[in-house]
């Protein structure tokens, strides 16, 4: 007769907090835009290159994540409307990754494994909306690994803030410890594009 095994599942004690960060400098948001993705996809499918010039506003608008989905009005007016009614977003994945890097670089742990397993960012669709005071479009020559330099248009925001929820296992990290790690990541790493140039730095202004 087989012996019945009873496994008792211990509840995990999880703390939740809402953290608000504020930029110490401008934030640059830039991801691969839709026209570039189409060109690369067509090239992989061995399709002939399309000769029409890409829509400049589609390039600018689709180079960011948006809270309510990517806008479809690819005009200057459409951009203004999206900035008022929608919201640009930073990536929760990228933000948490920077926290893990701060744990290691700050000498708190040799590896980020414990932090990665114990702390989560709770964000709808993996996106964290930002608020901002001003929006700018910067033109910059970017040098890809292959091919000629290309002119990129980057979205830059000043006076920005972001609020997100964290969940952490209290036996691993206290809320105070996580808050300090967020501050450490904001000071030394930042978020968004241009971090190596000092963009995207921030600090914690509120914890609830």
Coordinates of N, CA, C and O in Angstrom, one line a residue, residues 39 42 47-55:
X39 N 10.6 47.6 -42.2 CA 11.8 47.5 -43.1 C 12.6 46.2 -42.8 O 13.0 45.5 -43.8
X42 N 10.5 43.1 -43.8 CA 10.5 42.9 -45.2 C 11.8 42.4 -45.8 O 11.9 41.6 -46.7
X47 N 11.6 40.8 -49.3 CA 10.7 41.6 -50.1 C 11.5 42.8 -50.7 O 12.5 43.2 -50.1
X48 N 11.0 43.4 -51.8 CA 11.7 44.5 -52.4 C 11.5 45.7 -51.4 O 10.5 45.9 -50.8
X49 N 12.5 46.6 -51.4 CA 12.5 47.7 -50.5 C 11.4 48.7 -51.0 O 11.3 49.0 -52.2
X50 N 10.6 49.2 -50.1 CA 9.6 50.2 -50.4 C 10.3 51.5 -50.6 O 11.1 51.9 -49.8
X51 N 9.9 52.3 -51.6 CA 10.5 53.5 -51.9 C 9.9 54.7 -51.2 O 10.5 55.8 -51.2
X52 N 8.7 54.6 -50.7 CA 8.1 55.7 -50.1 C 8.8 56.1 -48.8 O 9.4 55.3 -48.1
X53 N 8.9 57.4 -48.6 CA 9.5 58.0 -47.4 C 8.7 57.7 -46.1 O 7.5 57.9 -46.1
X54 N 9.4 57.2 -45.1 CA 8.6 56.9 -43.8 C 8.0 58.2 -43.3 O 8.6 59.3 -43.4
X55 N 6.8 58.0 -42.7 CA 6.2 59.2 -42.0 C 7.0 59.6 -40.8 O 7.2 58.8 -39.8

